[in-house]
Coordinates of C-alpha atoms and ligand atoms in Angstrom, one line a residue:
M311 CA 108.0 16.2 106.2
I312 CA 111.0 16.2 108.5
E313 CA 110.3 18.2 111.7
F314 CA 112.7 20.8 112.9
T315 CA 113.0 20.0 116.5
P316 CA 116.0 21.5 118.4
H317 CA 116.1 20.3 122.0
S318 CA 115.4 23.9 123.0
T319 CA 115.3 27.2 121.1
P320 CA 118.5 29.2 121.6
K321 CA 118.1 32.4 123.7
N322 CA 119.8 35.8 123.1
T323 CA 121.8 34.5 120.2
G324 CA 121.5 34.0 116.4
W325 CA 121.9 30.7 114.5
I326 CA 121.9 29.2 111.1
E327 CA 119.6 26.5 109.8
V328 CA 120.2 24.8 106.5
I329 CA 117.6 22.8 104.5
A330 CA 119.4 20.8 101.9
G331 CA 118.3 18.3 99.3
C332 CA 117.7 17.5 95.6
M333 CA 115.0 19.0 93.4
F334 CA 111.4 18.0 94.3
S335 CA 112.4 17.1 97.9
G336 CA 110.3 19.9 99.5
K337 CA 113.1 22.3 100.5
T338 CA 111.2 25.5 99.7
E339 CA 108.0 24.1 101.2
E340 CA 109.9 23.5 104.5
L341 CA 111.4 27.0 104.3
I342 CA 108.0 28.6 103.8
R343 CA 106.6 26.5 106.7
R344 CA 109.3 27.8 109.1
L345 CA 108.9 31.4 107.9
R346 CA 105.1 31.3 108.3
R347 CA 105.5 30.2 111.9
A348 CA 108.0 33.0 112.5
K349 CA 105.4 35.5 111.1
I350 CA 102.7 34.0 113.4
A351 CA 105.1 34.6 116.3
R352 CA 105.2 38.3 115.1
L353 CA 108.9 38.2 114.3
N354 CA 110.2 40.6 111.7
T355 CA 111.0 38.3 108.7
K356 CA 112.8 39.0 105.4
I357 CA 113.1 36.5 102.5
F358 CA 115.7 36.7 99.8
K359 CA 116.4 34.8 96.6
P360 CA 119.0 35.3 93.8
K361 CA 117.9 37.2 90.7
I362 CA 118.9 34.2 88.5
D363 CA 115.7 32.3 89.4
N364 CA 112.7 33.8 87.5
R365 CA 110.3 30.9 87.5
Y366 CA 106.7 31.1 88.6
S367 CA 106.8 34.8 89.7
S368 CA 109.5 37.3 90.1
N369 CA 109.1 38.4 93.7
D370 CA 107.9 35.3 95.5
I371 CA 109.5 32.2 96.7
V372 CA 107.3 29.4 95.4
S373 CA 107.5 25.7 96.1
H374 CA 106.6 23.1 93.5
S375 CA 103.4 22.6 95.5
E376 CA 102.7 26.3 94.7
Q377 CA 102.9 27.7 98.2
S378 CA 104.5 31.1 98.1
L379 CA 105.8 34.1 100.2
P380 CA 106.9 37.5 99.0
S381 CA 110.7 37.8 98.7
I382 CA 113.3 40.3 97.8
L383 CA 115.4 39.6 94.7
V384 CA 119.1 40.3 95.2
D385 CA 122.2 40.2 92.9
S386 CA 124.7 39.4 95.7
P387 CA 125.0 38.2 99.3
Q388 CA 126.2 41.7 100.2
E389 CA 122.7 43.1 99.3
I390 CA 121.2 40.7 101.9
L391 CA 123.2 42.5 104.6
L392 CA 121.9 45.9 103.4
F393 CA 118.3 44.9 103.6
S394 CA 118.4 42.8 106.8
E395 CA 119.1 45.5 109.5
D396 CA 115.7 45.3 111.1
A397 CA 115.0 41.6 110.4
Q398 CA 114.9 39.0 113.2
V399 CA 114.4 36.0 110.9
I400 CA 116.0 35.8 107.5
G401 CA 115.0 33.2 104.8
I402 CA 117.2 32.5 101.8
D403 CA 116.0 30.3 99.0
E404 CA 118.0 28.7 96.1
A405 CA 121.3 29.4 98.0
Q406 CA 123.3 27.3 95.5
F407 CA 123.0 30.2 93.1
F408 CA 124.9 32.6 95.3
N409 CA 128.7 32.8 95.5
N410 CA 130.8 31.8 98.5
E411 CA 130.4 35.3 100.1
L412 CA 127.0 34.0 101.3
V413 CA 128.8 32.0 104.0
E414 CA 130.4 35.1 105.6
V415 CA 127.2 37.1 105.2
C416 CA 125.2 34.4 107.0
N417 CA 127.8 34.2 109.8
T418 CA 127.7 38.0 110.2
L419 CA 123.9 38.1 110.5
A420 CA 123.8 35.1 112.9
N421 CA 126.5 36.8 115.0
Q422 CA 124.2 39.8 115.2
G423 CA 121.6 37.6 116.9
K424 CA 119.4 36.8 113.9
R425 CA 118.0 33.4 112.9
I426 CA 119.0 32.5 109.3
I427 CA 117.1 29.8 107.4
I428 CA 118.7 28.7 104.2
A429 CA 117.3 26.3 101.5
G430 CA 119.3 25.0 98.6
L431 CA 120.4 22.2 96.3
D432 CA 123.2 20.3 98.0
Q433 CA 124.4 18.6 94.7
D434 CA 124.4 19.5 91.1
Y435 CA 123.0 17.2 88.3
R436 CA 126.2 15.1 88.4
G437 CA 126.0 14.6 92.2
I438 CA 128.8 17.0 92.9
P439 CA 128.5 19.2 96.0
F440 CA 127.1 22.6 95.0
E441 CA 128.9 25.5 96.5
P442 CA 128.3 27.3 98.8
M443 CA 126.0 24.6 100.3
P444 CA 128.8 22.4 101.7
Q445 CA 130.3 25.4 103.4
L446 CA 126.9 26.5 104.8
L447 CA 126.2 23.0 106.1
A448 CA 129.5 23.1 107.9
V449 CA 128.8 26.4 109.8
A450 CA 125.1 25.7 110.4
E451 CA 123.8 24.8 113.9
Y452 CA 120.8 22.9 112.5
I453 CA 120.7 20.8 109.3
T454 CA 117.7 19.2 107.6
K455 CA 118.2 16.9 104.6
T456 CA 115.0 16.6 102.6
L457 CA 114.7 13.5 100.5
A458 CA 112.4 13.1 97.4
I459 CA 111.1 9.8 96.0
C460 CA 113.0 8.1 93.2
V461 CA 110.6 8.2 90.1
V462 CA 112.2 4.9 88.9
C463 CA 112.2 2.6 91.9
G464 CA 110.3 4.4 94.7
N465 CA 113.3 4.5 97.1
P466 CA 114.2 7.7 99.0
A467 CA 116.0 10.0 96.5
D468 CA 118.7 12.6 97.0
K469 CA 119.9 13.1 93.4
T470 CA 118.7 15.4 90.8
Q471 CA 118.5 13.6 87.5
R472 CA 118.9 15.7 84.3
K473 CA 116.9 14.3 81.5
I474 CA 118.6 16.2 78.7
V475 CA 122.2 16.5 77.6
S476 CA 123.9 19.8 78.6
T477 CA 127.2 20.6 80.3
E478 CA 125.8 23.8 81.8
R479 CA 125.8 23.4 85.6
V480 CA 122.5 25.3 85.8
L481 CA 119.5 25.3 83.5
V482 CA 117.3 28.0 84.9
G483 CA 113.5 27.6 84.8
A484 CA 113.8 24.1 83.3
S485 CA 112.4 22.1 86.2
D486 CA 110.6 19.7 83.7
S487 CA 114.1 18.7 82.5
Y488 CA 114.8 17.1 85.9
E489 CA 113.5 14.4 88.1
A490 CA 114.4 12.9 91.5
R491 CA 116.4 9.7 91.5
C492 CA 118.1 7.5 94.1
R493 CA 121.8 6.7 94.1
K494 CA 121.2 3.4 92.2
C495 CA 119.0 4.9 89.5
H496 CA 120.9 8.3 89.0
Y497 CA 123.3 8.7 86.0
I498 CA 125.1 11.6 84.3
P499 CA 123.6 12.1 80.8
E500 CA 126.2 12.4 78.0
Ligands
ZN1115 ZN1 115.8 4.5 92.3

């Protein structure tokens, strides 16, 4: 696991951390690890995820290794603003399923002095950057790219290979239709 090690923790200001990678790279696991540590530090934490993602359980963020934390399901980034007033640390999972308003919302919250930790898929199944992740990566102070292991050759993998043919950008709750692949072994099914 990649360690999040800023040279020093910012004081009297907010900031944005982005955890980006393909499926099965441990993004949610890393998000949960950081949020658990914030809770141990007795910081008021809030966790959000988009309503589109109903796998495993409706109100928790759950990693593939089955760690979980309770979260608030929201329809839009604006709802995150409404629920975050008293939060000091805000986690957002599956950020690629939100629209581009998420960028402004995260900037607003960070400007209020809050720590924002965002996890999401940085590319879709074709390897195309998945909005709003590119924009979030651009405005973040801290970026972690999580790599998976290519199931074909064992190299570090940053692509999500779709194993079935579909032109939909998102197949919700179909994680068994995907696997991690490296650049060399990834292809677009058609
Ligand atoms: Zn490979």
